[in-house]
């Protein structure tokens, strides 16, 4: 028989590189000489193939499968640390020297039933720390909102203790100094703010020295203003992270300019470089619930702004939000190939959040919460 003709395979045309139109920015001046940073996720690295990110996780029923188990869970953590190293290198190469590490670096490491030591990833953590120090990148963390030292419930306090020890462990294994702080909010008021703050004082004193050396407090937009936290911070020698956006929703009774020296003194007393937070509400936001949602980017540096602090930009566009401010204020050289345009239109929607109650996270087997980088992606 005659041989059948061989069909030629069609070769795919190489994908054309994307061309981005980057709009001009309004130039402004500032005396600010500190560092700007971003939180947890890099939008460019996340979209690469394979993606680079630090929040791989799984559900509890995956851990309990015979072919997965704890070895699978730990390998996710190892991969997260290896990608953290890549993120640190990329960040420094783009003139950003301040980065928040995802709390999901080691999934379930602070879980009451599935917690584990980070000893198995000691070499990877050591390398991450060495990379950050060599490149001059400050690393910090922000345990999620359920890390609450004001709660009247013992189980909540025990969970908070474990979570804080976990964060302290990965920074300690990295060899990071006291500038690698762990930020938490005051937590819930639980019907009696003064009683809640007294519980915080009690529980803070029970923390390990390692945790106390790193722990700092942040004012929030609904429960604890700077007025509420500053006396507690001064009594316990805890630095206070001033959040400009939260302050705009829940302000102090005195002008913040008058309180700023006291806030900065807390950092100086502890020998830690100050860090503040900046975000802006989305355009058109009116109600407190609308205003709490972060804009994709910030359009201005705040006032008053100390000249030499670290300012975490809590914005949806992550590293692009830092680049945006760099261009506005000429704070660093522009690497044009890494710029991405802003969204044409921002939405006021907050992922279905309709009230002051926290959004319910996804749940796994037996109602256990599954870790994601969404909860603390930019808060």
CSV table of C-alpha atoms in Angstrom, one decimal:
chain,number,residue,atom,x,y,z
A,1,UNK,CA,0.0,0.0,0.0
A,2,UNK,CA,1.0,3.5,-0.6
A,3,UNK,CA,2.3,5.2,2.6
A,4,UNK,CA,0.0,7.9,4.0
A,5,UNK,CA,1.4,11.4,3.7
A,6,UNK,CA,2.8,12.7,6.9
A,7,UNK,CA,1.0,15.8,8.1
A,8,UNK,CA,3.2,18.7,8.9
A,9,UNK,CA,2.8,20.1,12.3
A,10,UNK,CA,1.9,23.7,12.3
A,11,UNK,CA,4.4,25.7,14.3
A,12,UNK,CA,2.9,28.3,16.6
A,13,UNK,CA,3.9,31.8,16.1
A,14,UNK,CA,5.9,33.1,19.0
A,15,UNK,CA,3.8,35.2,21.3
A,16,UNK,CA,4.2,38.9,20.8
A,17,UNK,CA,5.5,40.7,23.8
A,18,UNK,CA,2.8,42.8,25.5
A,19,UNK,CA,3.2,46.5,25.0
A,20,UNK,CA,1.9,48.7,27.9
A,21,UNK,CA,0.9,52.3,27.6
A,22,UNK,CA,2.0,54.0,30.9
A,23,UNK,CA,0.2,57.3,31.5
A,24,UNK,CA,2.2,60.3,32.7
A,25,UNK,CA,2.1,61.3,36.3
A,26,UNK,CA,1.7,64.7,38.0
A,27,UNK,CA,5.1,65.4,39.5
A,28,UNK,CA,5.4,66.5,43.1
A,29,UNK,CA,8.1,67.4,45.6
A,30,UNK,CA,9.0,65.9,49.0
A,31,UNK,CA,11.7,66.0,51.5
A,32,UNK,CA,11.1,62.3,52.3
A,33,UNK,CA,14.3,60.2,52.2
A,34,UNK,CA,13.0,56.9,53.7
A,35,UNK,CA,12.0,53.6,52.1
A,36,UNK,CA,8.7,52.6,50.5
A,37,UNK,CA,7.6,49.0,50.6
A,38,UNK,CA,4.8,46.7,49.5
A,39,UNK,CA,3.0,43.7,51.1
A,40,UNK,CA,3.3,40.0,50.5
A,41,UNK,CA,2.6,39.6,46.8
A,42,UNK,CA,4.4,40.8,43.6
A,43,UNK,CA,2.0,41.2,40.8
A,44,UNK,CA,4.6,40.7,38.0
A,45,UNK,CA,6.2,37.6,39.6
A,46,UNK,CA,2.8,36.1,40.4
A,47,UNK,CA,1.8,36.2,36.7
A,48,UNK,CA,5.1,34.6,35.5
A,49,UNK,CA,5.1,30.9,34.4
A,50,UNK,CA,5.8,29.3,36.7
A,51,UNK,CA,4.5,31.8,39.1
A,52,UNK,CA,6.6,33.2,42.0
A,53,UNK,CA,4.7,33.7,45.2
A,54,UNK,CA,5.0,32.9,48.9
A,55,UNK,CA,1.5,31.7,50.0
A,56,UNK,CA,1.1,28.1,48.7
A,57,UNK,CA,-1.3,26.3,51.0
A,58,UNK,CA,-3.8,23.5,51.0
A,59,UNK,CA,-6.9,22.2,52.9
A,60,UNK,CA,-6.8,20.1,56.0
A,61,UNK,CA,-8.3,17.1,54.2
A,62,UNK,CA,-5.3,17.2,51.8
A,63,UNK,CA,-2.9,17.0,54.8
A,64,UNK,CA,-4.8,13.9,56.0
A,65,UNK,CA,-4.6,12.0,52.7
A,66,UNK,CA,-2.1,9.1,52.8
A,67,UNK,CA,-0.3,10.2,49.6
A,68,UNK,CA,0.1,13.8,50.8
A,69,UNK,CA,0.3,14.3,54.5
A,70,UNK,CA,2.8,16.5,56.4
A,71,UNK,CA,5.6,16.0,53.9
A,72,UNK,CA,3.4,17.6,51.2
A,73,UNK,CA,2.5,20.5,53.6
A,74,UNK,CA,6.2,21.1,54.5
A,75,UNK,CA,7.3,21.1,50.9
A,76,UNK,CA,4.8,23.9,50.2
A,77,UNK,CA,6.5,25.9,52.9
A,78,UNK,CA,9.9,25.1,51.4
A,79,UNK,CA,8.8,26.3,48.0
A,80,UNK,CA,7.4,29.5,49.5
A,81,UNK,CA,10.7,30.3,51.1
A,82,UNK,CA,12.6,29.7,47.8
A,83,UNK,CA,10.2,32.0,46.1
A,84,UNK,CA,10.6,34.6,48.9
A,85,UNK,CA,14.3,34.6,48.0
A,86,UNK,CA,13.5,35.4,44.4
A,87,UNK,CA,11.0,38.1,45.4
A,88,UNK,CA,13.7,39.7,47.7
A,89,UNK,CA,16.2,39.7,44.8
A,90,UNK,CA,13.6,41.1,42.3
A,91,UNK,CA,12.5,43.8,44.8
A,92,UNK,CA,16.0,45.0,45.5
A,93,UNK,CA,16.9,45.0,41.8
A,94,UNK,CA,13.9,47.4,41.3
A,95,UNK,CA,15.1,49.8,44.1
A,96,UNK,CA,12.6,48.7,46.7
A,97,UNK,CA,14.2,47.8,50.0
A,98,UNK,CA,11.2,47.2,52.2
A,99,UNK,CA,8.9,44.1,52.0
A,100,UNK,CA,6.2,42.4,54.1
A,101,UNK,CA,6.5,38.6,54.2
A,102,UNK,CA,3.3,36.6,53.8
A,103,UNK,CA,2.0,35.1,57.1
A,104,UNK,CA,1.3,32.0,55.0
A,105,UNK,CA,5.0,31.3,54.4
A,106,UNK,CA,4.6,28.0,56.2
A,107,UNK,CA,0.9,26.9,56.0
A,108,UNK,CA,-0.7,25.6,59.2
A,109,UNK,CA,2.6,26.0,61.1
A,110,UNK,CA,0.7,27.6,64.0
A,111,UNK,CA,-2.3,25.3,63.8
A,112,UNK,CA,-3.1,23.5,67.1
A,113,UNK,CA,-3.3,20.1,65.5
A,114,UNK,CA,-0.8,20.4,62.6
A,115,UNK,CA,1.8,22.8,63.9
A,116,UNK,CA,5.4,21.9,63.1
A,117,UNK,CA,9.0,23.1,63.7
A,118,UNK,CA,10.7,25.1,60.9
A,119,UNK,CA,14.0,23.2,61.5
A,120,UNK,CA,13.5,21.2,58.3
A,121,UNK,CA,13.8,24.5,56.3
A,122,UNK,CA,16.6,26.0,58.3
A,123,UNK,CA,19.0,26.3,55.3
A,124,UNK,CA,16.4,27.9,53.1
A,125,UNK,CA,15.4,30.4,55.8
A,126,UNK,CA,19.1,31.2,56.5
A,127,UNK,CA,19.6,31.9,52.8
A,128,UNK,CA,16.5,34.1,52.7
A,129,UNK,CA,17.8,36.1,55.6
A,130,UNK,CA,21.3,36.4,54.2
A,131,UNK,CA,19.9,37.6,50.8
A,132,UNK,CA,17.8,40.2,52.5
A,133,UNK,CA,20.7,41.6,54.6
A,134,UNK,CA,23.1,41.5,51.7
A,135,UNK,CA,20.7,43.5,49.5
A,136,UNK,CA,19.6,45.8,52.3
A,137,UNK,CA,15.9,44.7,52.2
A,138,UNK,CA,13.9,45.1,55.5
A,139,UNK,CA,11.5,42.3,56.1
A,140,UNK,CA,8.4,42.6,58.3
A,141,UNK,CA,5.2,40.7,58.9
A,142,UNK,CA,1.6,41.3,59.8
A,143,UNK,CA,-0.2,38.4,61.5
A,144,UNK,CA,-3.8,38.2,60.4
A,145,UNK,CA,-6.7,39.9,62.3
A,146,UNK,CA,-7.5,36.7,64.3
A,147,UNK,CA,-4.2,37.3,66.3
A,148,UNK,CA,-6.0,39.1,69.1
A,149,UNK,CA,-4.5,39.6,72.6
A,150,UNK,CA,-7.6,41.5,73.8
A,151,UNK,CA,-10.0,38.5,73.6
A,152,UNK,CA,-11.8,37.2,76.7
A,153,UNK,CA,-11.6,33.7,75.2
A,154,UNK,CA,-8.6,31.5,76.2
A,155,UNK,CA,-8.6,29.6,73.0
A,156,UNK,CA,-8.2,32.9,71.0
A,157,UNK,CA,-5.3,33.9,73.2
A,158,UNK,CA,-3.6,30.5,72.9
A,159,UNK,CA,-3.9,30.7,69.1
A,160,UNK,CA,-2.4,34.2,69.1
A,161,UNK,CA,0.5,33.0,71.2
A,162,UNK,CA,1.2,30.2,68.8
A,163,UNK,CA,0.9,32.5,65.8
A,164,UNK,CA,3.3,35.1,67.2
A,165,UNK,CA,5.8,32.4,68.1
A,166,UNK,CA,5.6,31.1,64.6
A,167,UNK,CA,6.3,34.5,63.0
A,168,UNK,CA,9.2,35.1,65.5
A,169,UNK,CA,10.6,31.6,64.6
A,170,UNK,CA,10.9,32.3,60.9
A,171,UNK,CA,12.5,35.7,61.4
A,172,UNK,CA,14.9,34.3,64.0
A,173,UNK,CA,15.9,31.4,61.7
A,174,UNK,CA,16.5,34.0,59.0
A,175,UNK,CA,18.8,35.8,61.3
A,176,UNK,CA,16.8,39.0,61.0
A,177,UNK,CA,17.3,41.7,63.7
A,178,UNK,CA,14.7,43.7,65.6
A,179,UNK,CA,13.8,45.8,62.6
A,180,UNK,CA,11.9,42.7,61.4
A,181,UNK,CA,8.8,43.5,63.4
A,182,UNK,CA,5.5,41.8,63.7
A,183,UNK,CA,2.5,44.1,63.5
A,184,UNK,CA,-0.9,43.4,65.1
A,185,UNK,CA,-4.0,45.5,65.7
A,186,UNK,CA,-5.5,46.0,69.2
A,187,UNK,CA,-8.3,43.5,68.3
A,188,UNK,CA,-11.9,43.5,69.3
A,189,UNK,CA,-13.4,45.8,72.0
A,190,UNK,CA,-15.7,43.0,73.2
A,191,UNK,CA,-18.2,45.4,74.8
A,192,UNK,CA,-15.7,47.1,77.1
A,193,UNK,CA,-12.7,48.8,75.6
A,194,UNK,CA,-10.9,49.5,78.9
A,195,UNK,CA,-11.3,45.9,80.1
A,196,UNK,CA,-10.1,44.6,76.7
A,197,UNK,CA,-7.0,46.8,76.9
A,198,UNK,CA,-6.3,45.5,80.4
A,199,UNK,CA,-6.4,42.0,79.0
A,200,UNK,CA,-4.0,43.0,76.4
A,201,UNK,CA,-1.6,44.3,79.0
A,202,UNK,CA,-1.8,41.0,80.9
A,203,UNK,CA,-1.4,38.8,77.9
A,204,UNK,CA,1.5,40.9,76.5
A,205,UNK,CA,3.5,40.4,79.7
A,206,UNK,CA,3.1,36.6,79.3
A,207,UNK,CA,4.7,36.7,75.8
A,208,UNK,CA,8.2,35.3,75.3
A,209,UNK,CA,11.1,37.8,75.2
A,210,UNK,CA,11.7,37.0,71.5
A,211,UNK,CA,8.1,37.9,70.6
A,212,UNK,CA,8.0,41.1,72.8
A,213,UNK,CA,11.2,42.3,71.0
A,214,UNK,CA,9.4,42.2,67.7
A,215,UNK,CA,5.8,43.0,68.5
A,216,UNK,CA,4.4,46.4,67.5
A,217,UNK,CA,0.8,47.8,67.6
A,218,UNK,CA,-1.1,49.5,64.8
A,219,UNK,CA,-4.1,51.8,65.1
A,220,UNK,CA,-7.2,50.6,63.3
A,221,UNK,CA,-10.2,52.3,61.6
A,222,UNK,CA,-13.0,51.1,64.0
A,223,UNK,CA,-11.9,49.9,67.4
A,224,UNK,CA,-8.6,51.4,68.6
A,225,UNK,CA,-7.4,54.8,67.6
A,226,UNK,CA,-4.0,56.3,68.3
A,227,UNK,CA,-5.6,57.9,71.4
A,228,UNK,CA,-6.5,54.4,72.7
A,229,UNK,CA,-3.2,52.7,72.0
A,230,UNK,CA,-0.6,55.4,72.7
A,231,UNK,CA,-0.9,55.2,76.5
A,232,UNK,CA,-0.7,51.4,76.4
A,233,UNK,CA,2.4,51.5,74.1
A,234,UNK,CA,4.1,54.0,76.4
A,235,UNK,CA,3.4,51.9,79.5
A,236,UNK,CA,4.7,48.7,77.9
A,237,UNK,CA,7.4,50.1,75.7
A,238,UNK,CA,5.7,48.9,72.5
A,239,UNK,CA,6.4,50.8,69.2
A,240,UNK,CA,3.2,52.2,67.5
A,241,UNK,CA,2.7,51.8,63.7
A,242,UNK,CA,0.8,54.9,62.6
A,243,UNK,CA,-1.6,54.1,59.8
A,244,UNK,CA,-2.6,57.2,58.0
A,245,UNK,CA,-5.7,55.7,56.3
A,246,UNK,CA,-7.1,54.3,59.5
A,247,UNK,CA,-6.4,57.6,61.2
A,248,UNK,CA,-8.5,59.4,58.6
A,249,UNK,CA,-11.5,57.2,59.4
A,250,UNK,CA,-10.9,57.0,63.2
A,251,UNK,CA,-8.9,60.2,64.1
A,252,UNK,CA,-7.4,61.4,67.4
A,253,UNK,CA,-8.8,64.1,69.5
A,254,UNK,CA,-5.6,66.1,69.2
A,255,UNK,CA,-3.8,67.0,66.0
A,256,UNK,CA,-1.6,64.1,64.9
A,257,UNK,CA,1.3,66.6,64.6
A,258,UNK,CA,1.3,67.0,68.3
A,259,UNK,CA,1.3,63.3,68.9
A,260,UNK,CA,4.0,62.4,66.3
A,261,UNK,CA,7.0,63.1,68.7
A,262,UNK,CA,5.6,60.6,71.2
A,263,UNK,CA,5.0,58.0,68.5
A,264,UNK,CA,8.6,58.4,67.1
A,265,UNK,CA,10.0,58.2,70.7
A,266,UNK,CA,8.6,54.7,71.1
A,267,UNK,CA,10.6,53.5,68.2
A,268,UNK,CA,13.7,55.3,69.3
A,269,UNK,CA,13.4,53.8,72.9
A,270,UNK,CA,13.3,50.3,71.4
A,271,UNK,CA,16.1,51.0,68.9
A,272,UNK,CA,13.9,50.0,65.9
A,273,UNK,CA,13.6,52.0,62.7
A,274,UNK,CA,10.1,53.5,62.5
A,275,UNK,CA,7.6,52.1,60.1
A,276,UNK,CA,4.2,53.6,59.2
A,277,UNK,CA,1.4,52.5,56.8
A,278,UNK,CA,-0.1,54.4,53.9
A,279,UNK,CA,-3.2,53.7,51.8
A,280,UNK,CA,-6.0,55.7,50.3
A,281,UNK,CA,-9.7,55.1,49.9
A,282,UNK,CA,-11.0,54.3,46.5
A,283,UNK,CA,-12.4,57.2,44.4
A,284,UNK,CA,-16.0,58.0,45.3
A,285,UNK,CA,-15.9,56.2,48.7
A,286,UNK,CA,-18.1,58.0,51.2
A,287,UNK,CA,-19.2,55.7,54.0
A,288,UNK,CA,-16.7,54.2,56.5
A,289,UNK,CA,-17.1,50.8,55.0
A,290,UNK,CA,-16.5,52.1,51.5
A,291,UNK,CA,-13.5,54.2,52.7
A,292,UNK,CA,-11.8,51.2,54.4
A,293,UNK,CA,-11.2,49.5,51.1
A,294,UNK,CA,-7.8,50.3,49.7
A,295,UNK,CA,-7.3,52.1,46.4
A,296,UNK,CA,-5.2,50.4,43.8
A,297,UNK,CA,-2.5,53.1,44.2
A,298,UNK,CA,-1.8,56.1,46.3
A,299,UNK,CA,-1.5,59.5,44.6
A,300,UNK,CA,0.3,61.5,47.4
A,301,UNK,CA,2.6,61.0,50.3
A,302,UNK,CA,0.9,62.0,53.6
A,303,UNK,CA,1.5,64.9,55.9
A,304,UNK,CA,2.9,65.0,58.5
A,305,UNK,CA,5.6,62.5,57.3
A,306,UNK,CA,8.9,62.2,59.0
A,307,UNK,CA,11.8,62.4,56.5
A,308,UNK,CA,13.5,59.1,57.4
A,309,UNK,CA,11.1,56.3,58.2
A,310,UNK,CA,9.9,53.2,56.3
A,311,UNK,CA,6.5,53.6,54.8
A,312,UNK,CA,4.5,50.5,53.8
A,313,UNK,CA,2.2,51.2,50.8
A,314,UNK,CA,-0.9,49.1,51.4
A,315,UNK,CA,-2.4,49.2,48.0
A,316,UNK,CA,-4.0,46.6,45.6
A,317,UNK,CA,-1.3,47.2,42.9
A,318,UNK,CA,1.5,46.2,45.3
A,319,UNK,CA,4.9,46.9,43.8
A,320,UNK,CA,3.2,49.0,41.0
A,321,UNK,CA,1.9,51.3,43.7
A,322,UNK,CA,5.4,51.9,44.9
A,323,UNK,CA,6.7,52.5,41.4
A,324,UNK,CA,3.8,55.0,41.0
A,325,UNK,CA,5.0,57.1,44.0
A,326,UNK,CA,8.6,56.7,42.8
A,327,UNK,CA,7.6,58.4,39.5
A,328,UNK,CA,5.5,61.1,41.1
A,329,UNK,CA,8.2,62.2,43.6
A,330,UNK,CA,11.4,61.1,41.7
A,331,UNK,CA,12.4,58.8,44.6
A,332,UNK,CA,14.2,56.1,42.5
A,333,UNK,CA,15.2,55.4,38.9
A,334,UNK,CA,12.4,54.1,36.7
A,335,UNK,CA,12.7,50.6,35.2
A,336,UNK,CA,10.3,51.1,32.4
A,337,UNK,CA,9.9,47.5,31.4
A,338,UNK,CA,8.5,46.6,34.8
A,339,UNK,CA,5.8,49.3,34.8
A,340,UNK,CA,2.2,48.3,34.4
A,341,UNK,CA,-0.7,50.7,33.7
A,342,UNK,CA,-3.4,51.3,36.4
A,343,UNK,CA,-6.9,49.9,36.0
A,344,UNK,CA,-9.1,52.1,33.9
A,345,UNK,CA,-11.7,52.1,36.6
A,346,UNK,CA,-11.7,51.1,40.3
A,347,UNK,CA,-14.7,49.5,41.9
A,348,UNK,CA,-16.1,50.5,45.3
A,349,UNK,CA,-17.1,46.8,46.0
A,350,UNK,CA,-15.2,45.1,48.8
A,351,UNK,CA,-15.5,41.5,47.7
A,352,UNK,CA,-19.0,41.2,49.1
A,353,UNK,CA,-18.3,42.7,52.4
A,354,UNK,CA,-21.4,44.5,53.6
A,355,UNK,CA,-20.8,45.1,57.3
A,356,UNK,CA,-18.1,45.6,59.9
A,357,UNK,CA,-17.9,41.9,60.5
A,358,UNK,CA,-14.8,40.2,59.0
A,359,UNK,CA,-15.3,38.4,55.8
A,360,UNK,CA,-15.7,34.6,56.4
A,361,UNK,CA,-12.5,32.9,55.1
A,362,UNK,CA,-12.7,29.6,53.3
A,363,UNK,CA,-13.1,26.5,55.4
A,364,UNK,CA,-11.7,23.1,55.1
A,365,UNK,CA,-12.5,19.8,56.9
A,366,UNK,CA,-14.2,20.2,60.3
A,367,UNK,CA,-14.6,23.9,59.7
A,368,UNK,CA,-10.9,24.7,59.9
A,369,UNK,CA,-9.8,27.9,58.2
A,370,UNK,CA,-7.7,27.5,55.1
A,371,UNK,CA,-4.8,30.0,55.0
A,372,UNK,CA,-4.6,32.4,52.0
A,373,UNK,CA,-2.8,35.6,51.3
A,374,UNK,CA,-6.1,37.4,50.8
A,375,UNK,CA,-6.7,38.2,54.5
A,376,UNK,CA,-3.6,40.1,55.0
A,377,UNK,CA,-2.5,40.8,51.5
A,378,UNK,CA,-2.4,44.5,52.0
A,379,UNK,CA,-3.5,45.1,55.5
